[in-house]
Amino acid sequence: MSDTTASAPGFLTRATVMTGRSLRISRRNVDAVITSMMLPVMLMLIFVYFFGGAIDTGSAYDSYVMYVVPGVLLLCAGFGSATTAVAVSEDMKGGIIDRFRSLDIGGTPVLAGHVAASVVRNLVSTTLVFGVALLIGFRPAATPGGWLAVTGVLLAYITALSWISAAMGLLARTPEAAGGFTFFMSFLPYPSSAFVPVDSMPGWLHGFADHQPITPAIESIRGLLLDQPVGNTPWIALAWAAGILAVAVAASGVLFRLRTR
Amino acid sequence: MPDVMIEAHGLTKSYGRPSARVRVLDGIGLRVARAGVFALLGPNGAGKTTTVRILATLTTADAGTARVAGYDVVADRRRVRRAISLTGQFAAVDETLTGEENLRMMARLTGHSRARSRQRAEELLERFGLTDAARRLVRTYSGGMRRRLDLAAGLVGSPEPGVFFLDEPTTGLDPRSRRELWQVVRDLAGRGATVLLTTQYLEEADQLADRIAVLNKGRIAAEGTPEQLKSRVPGHRLDLVLTTREAYLRLAARAVHHSPGSLTLGLPTDGTAAQTRALLDEIDPQRTDVDRFSLHSATLDDVFLTLTAENAEPADTAEAPARV
Ligand SMILES: Nc1ncnc2c1ncn2[C@@H]1O[C@H](COP(=O)(O)OP(=O)(O)OP(=O)(O)O)[C@@H](O)[C@H]1O
Ligand SMILES: [Mg+2]
């Protein structure tokens, strides 16, 4: 009978197993995944073909699609991360979290698994958005270093937004409410330079639009993709992402303890 | 391993805001010996799940102490968790995974290697009669299959024999699945495991348990072997059809069976002519309140209802009807 006992697995094993679980589950919830992938693509098409002609982005951009892609990428990250909240909330509602706890798994590996799966899902949908963007005339001119930086900034934001989303899943009492909580993440890109230049917005919005966390990400991704000078904006973007992530991890630790008292 | 696998003293627990605290457990004490089945029997809201969650280290009591497998559930939480297996009231398996994937995941989480996890999953699927359904999504399982998988998932990692907590393992199952599950529980106990299960069904406790504790409103109302408990309530029930609502209300507190629509009350009795006659005289000296009566053998439900009677004083509930 001693062969049925095993030593407690380390953090990495637990997080890896939880990631595999979340990925399997998302692979089987195809509808949800497809919705979160199609929405940004549709929005991109709407912006480029319906509104694009009416938006003046200045002479630096050959066409509106050159301007809007970074915003759509961030929008996509927002939509993609939002499903994490629902998944975490489902876990908390069911009996499975009790079982995980009785196995001494702990909250962080469970959340880390959801976040890691979210990052993988987002990489797929980001690639899709990129593909469609290329089809409709997006012509990036990034250097290899630029590509690396774009990937880095996107990954950092996706991770941070996913972990915020996980924390909201802990905060919400029901999965439906969790879905609602993440709504604002999908809207954060709008009051920024994502779709229209900030100058075209009413004056009182400038302060927020210029200093909200999404703006440096959009500015740096846009600049890097088009090989324009970006200064230290990528670093500011990364600092924001790191800050958000740190807050999200700390908050979710506290929330998990409160929810499982 | 200690001889007493579960030991609790004076467990209390309250929920709610300070202004509206509700005492859910009010001084629970338990002693469960190694190997065998102990049933915690009680109606909805009695505090069964709360007790199990405290013993399984998932929540902490406001006061009182508990030891499981010899370890304190608060100070030695880690060791307790390694010695127990929990199958909660609500299914703790992933609906969008297959049965096999669920078990392999649980095995990995308890520290088994990949290869060993696959083997362990196979063994358990076999043992719980789920081999044919192993590769189907749990979403497509019947309630009984899901419950068996749930139990199997609880068994994956913990060293047998250990302590098993099963919270209402058969609620919602049809009679056949229930019987299958009973067999699983008997097998566990047969292998030397200590099983604490909760149930709302006295029949289930009677079938499975070596000892039963009746939990009502956060207190242990009675504790003993099934035979001891059954001997503590009278064997028969006298059903009275009353003539007036006043008479019904006056006697309702003494009854173990109520049916206000037909003004019928069931009172416990031992079934002898002498006692039945005396009982009728006592409750209806003017001979105007009772219209008709009939005598039944007490069912297990009557025993349960007597022990958990709404207005009964805890602890000596069982004696009360005998003094009638
Ligand atoms: N987290 C909680 N917050 C507030 N009240 C709670 C909480 N958990 C349980 N309760 C209350 O405690 C009481 C006992 O609950 P418990 O779940 O232990 O009962 P139970 O015997 O398992 O009932 P059932 O047969 O319905 O499962 C109930 O009145 C319930 O509403
Ligand atoms: Mg319960």
Short mmCIF file of C-alpha atoms in Angstrom, two decimals, chain A residues 43-234:
data_model
loop_
_atom_site.label_atom_id
_atom_site.label_comp_id
_atom_site.label_asym_id
_atom_site.label_seq_id
_atom_site.Cartn_x
_atom_site.Cartn_y
_atom_site.Cartn_z
CA LEU A 43 -14.06 45.32 -34.37
CA MET A 44 -10.92 45.78 -36.43
CA LEU A 45 -12.87 45.33 -39.66
CA ILE A 46 -15.56 47.73 -38.46
CA PHE A 47 -13.02 50.37 -37.50
CA VAL A 48 -11.00 50.05 -40.67
CA TYR A 49 -13.87 49.92 -43.14
CA PHE A 50 -16.70 51.85 -41.45
CA PHE A 51 -15.01 54.52 -39.35
CA GLY A 52 -11.50 54.52 -40.79
CA GLY A 53 -12.28 56.90 -43.63
CA ALA A 54 -13.63 59.51 -41.25
CA ILE A 55 -10.79 59.40 -38.74
CA ASP A 56 -7.83 61.69 -39.29
CA THR A 57 -4.73 60.14 -37.80
CA GLY A 58 -2.28 62.58 -39.31
CA SER A 59 0.20 62.24 -42.11
CA ALA A 60 2.46 59.73 -40.31
CA TYR A 61 0.22 56.82 -41.29
CA ASP A 62 -0.39 55.68 -44.87
CA SER A 63 -3.80 54.30 -43.96
CA TYR A 64 -6.00 53.85 -40.89
CA VAL A 65 -5.16 50.15 -40.59
CA MET A 66 -1.52 51.11 -39.93
CA TYR A 67 -2.74 53.20 -37.02
CA VAL A 68 -5.36 50.94 -35.45
CA VAL A 69 -3.70 47.49 -35.23
CA PRO A 70 -1.97 48.05 -31.85
CA GLY A 71 -5.27 49.15 -30.34
CA VAL A 72 -7.02 46.07 -31.64
CA LEU A 73 -4.25 43.89 -30.20
CA LEU A 74 -4.81 45.40 -26.76
CA LEU A 75 -8.57 45.11 -27.15
CA CYS A 76 -8.03 41.48 -28.00
CA ALA A 77 -5.93 41.03 -24.85
CA GLY A 78 -8.78 42.55 -22.82
CA PHE A 79 -11.42 40.26 -24.29
CA GLY A 80 -9.21 37.19 -24.05
CA SER A 81 -8.28 37.77 -20.42
CA ALA A 82 -11.88 38.34 -19.38
CA THR A 83 -12.72 34.64 -19.72
CA THR A 84 -10.24 33.98 -16.90
CA ALA A 85 -12.56 35.67 -14.43
CA VAL A 86 -15.43 33.41 -15.37
CA ALA A 87 -13.26 30.29 -15.17
CA VAL A 88 -11.91 31.21 -11.73
CA SER A 89 -15.40 32.03 -10.51
CA GLU A 90 -16.72 28.68 -11.73
CA ASP A 91 -13.98 26.95 -9.75
CA MET A 92 -14.83 28.86 -6.60
CA LYS A 93 -18.52 28.10 -6.94
CA GLY A 94 -18.13 24.35 -7.44
CA GLY A 95 -16.77 21.88 -4.95
CA ILE A 96 -13.48 21.50 -6.80
CA ILE A 97 -11.68 24.24 -4.92
CA ASP A 98 -12.40 22.39 -1.65
CA ARG A 99 -10.85 19.29 -3.10
CA PHE A 100 -7.79 21.20 -4.30
CA ARG A 101 -7.44 22.72 -0.88
CA SER A 102 -7.82 19.38 0.86
CA LEU A 103 -4.94 18.23 -1.37
CA ASP A 104 -2.95 21.25 -0.20
CA ILE A 105 -2.68 22.72 -3.69
CA GLY A 106 -3.09 26.32 -2.58
CA GLY A 107 -4.70 29.23 -4.39
CA THR A 108 -1.73 30.57 -6.32
CA PRO A 109 -1.07 27.48 -8.49
CA VAL A 110 -4.77 27.30 -9.35
CA LEU A 111 -4.81 30.93 -10.44
CA ALA A 112 -1.43 30.63 -12.15
CA GLY A 113 -2.84 27.74 -14.18
CA HIS A 114 -5.79 29.84 -15.31
CA VAL A 115 -3.53 32.77 -16.17
CA ALA A 116 -1.04 30.61 -18.08
CA ALA A 117 -3.87 29.08 -20.09
CA SER A 118 -5.21 32.56 -20.75
CA VAL A 119 -1.82 33.65 -22.07
CA VAL A 120 -1.73 30.68 -24.45
CA ARG A 121 -5.29 31.42 -25.67
CA ASN A 122 -4.37 35.05 -26.17
CA LEU A 123 -1.27 34.21 -28.17
CA VAL A 124 -3.47 32.26 -30.55
CA SER A 125 -6.03 35.04 -30.91
CA THR A 126 -3.32 37.71 -31.23
CA THR A 127 -1.77 35.73 -34.06
CA LEU A 128 -5.18 35.55 -35.71
CA VAL A 129 -5.67 39.31 -35.44
CA PHE A 130 -2.21 39.85 -36.88
CA GLY A 131 -3.00 37.52 -39.76
CA VAL A 132 -6.22 39.31 -40.62
CA ALA A 133 -4.48 42.69 -40.28
CA LEU A 134 -1.86 41.60 -42.80
CA LEU A 135 -4.63 40.53 -45.17
CA ILE A 136 -6.30 43.93 -45.06
CA GLY A 137 -3.18 45.88 -45.72
CA PHE A 138 -1.18 46.19 -42.51
CA ARG A 139 2.51 46.37 -43.40
CA PRO A 140 4.74 46.33 -40.30
CA ALA A 141 8.31 47.58 -40.66
CA ALA A 142 9.65 46.47 -37.30
CA THR A 143 13.26 45.49 -36.73
CA PRO A 144 13.97 42.07 -35.14
CA GLY A 145 14.61 43.88 -31.87
CA GLY A 146 11.34 45.71 -32.35
CA TRP A 147 9.42 42.47 -32.81
CA LEU A 148 10.95 41.12 -29.65
CA ALA A 149 9.96 44.24 -27.74
CA VAL A 150 6.39 44.11 -29.15
CA THR A 151 6.08 40.49 -28.07
CA GLY A 152 7.44 41.36 -24.64
CA VAL A 153 5.05 44.26 -24.08
CA LEU A 154 2.05 42.26 -25.32
CA LEU A 155 2.92 39.25 -23.16
CA ALA A 156 3.37 41.47 -20.12
CA TYR A 157 -0.03 43.12 -20.65
CA ILE A 158 -1.80 39.86 -21.35
CA THR A 159 -0.36 38.34 -18.18
CA ALA A 160 -1.21 41.38 -16.07
CA LEU A 161 -4.75 41.70 -17.44
CA SER A 162 -5.34 37.95 -17.01
CA TRP A 163 -4.26 38.06 -13.40
CA ILE A 164 -6.47 41.10 -12.73
CA SER A 165 -9.25 39.10 -14.32
CA ALA A 166 -8.48 36.12 -12.06
CA ALA A 167 -8.70 38.42 -9.03
CA MET A 168 -12.09 39.60 -10.23
CA GLY A 169 -13.20 36.02 -10.54
CA LEU A 170 -12.46 35.70 -6.82
CA LEU A 171 -14.27 38.93 -6.03
CA ALA A 172 -17.47 38.05 -7.89
CA ARG A 173 -20.03 35.84 -6.19
CA THR A 174 -21.23 34.27 -9.42
CA PRO A 175 -19.62 33.52 -12.80
CA GLU A 176 -22.12 35.87 -14.47
CA ALA A 177 -21.06 38.72 -12.22
CA ALA A 178 -17.42 37.84 -12.90
CA GLY A 179 -18.05 38.26 -16.62
CA GLY A 180 -19.57 41.68 -15.92
CA PHE A 181 -16.65 42.81 -13.75
CA THR A 182 -14.19 42.38 -16.58
CA PHE A 183 -16.23 44.48 -18.94
CA PHE A 184 -14.27 47.60 -18.19
CA MET A 185 -11.02 45.94 -19.24
CA SER A 186 -12.38 45.56 -22.73
CA PHE A 187 -13.26 49.26 -22.75
CA LEU A 188 -10.04 50.67 -21.33
CA PRO A 189 -8.48 50.93 -24.82
CA TYR A 190 -11.19 53.32 -26.05
CA PRO A 191 -10.21 56.40 -24.03
CA SER A 192 -6.61 56.18 -25.28
CA SER A 193 -4.87 56.74 -28.57
CA ALA A 194 -5.94 53.22 -29.67
CA PHE A 195 -8.56 54.22 -32.22
CA VAL A 196 -8.39 57.98 -32.55
CA PRO A 197 -5.62 60.46 -31.68
CA VAL A 198 -6.04 61.83 -28.14
CA ASP A 199 -5.97 65.40 -29.54
CA SER A 200 -9.35 64.79 -31.14
CA MET A 201 -10.97 64.01 -27.75
CA PRO A 202 -12.53 66.61 -25.43
CA GLY A 203 -9.96 68.39 -23.27
CA TRP A 204 -11.01 66.91 -19.94
CA LEU A 205 -10.24 63.41 -21.25
CA HIS A 206 -6.66 64.20 -22.25
CA GLY A 207 -5.28 63.81 -18.77
CA PHE A 208 -6.76 60.36 -18.37
CA ALA A 209 -6.14 59.21 -21.93
CA ASP A 210 -2.49 60.25 -21.84
CA HIS A 211 -1.72 58.64 -18.52
CA GLN A 212 -3.81 55.50 -18.36
CA PRO A 213 -1.91 52.18 -18.46
CA ILE A 214 -3.05 51.16 -21.95
CA THR A 215 -1.65 54.24 -23.66
CA PRO A 216 2.10 53.53 -23.28
CA ALA A 217 1.48 49.98 -24.50
CA ILE A 218 -0.30 51.20 -27.60
CA GLU A 219 2.19 53.96 -28.28
CA SER A 220 5.17 51.67 -27.96
CA ILE A 221 3.69 48.82 -29.98
CA ARG A 222 2.65 51.22 -32.74
CA GLY A 223 6.04 52.89 -32.81
CA LEU A 224 7.97 49.60 -32.75
CA LEU A 225 5.84 48.00 -35.48
CA LEU A 226 6.26 50.99 -37.77
CA ASP A 227 9.91 51.45 -36.80
CA GLN A 228 9.37 54.95 -35.43
CA PRO A 229 11.37 56.31 -32.48
CA VAL A 230 9.70 55.26 -29.20
CA GLY A 231 12.08 56.59 -26.57
CA ASN A 232 11.44 55.01 -23.18
CA THR A 233 7.73 54.30 -23.78
CA PRO A 234 8.22 50.49 -23.92
#
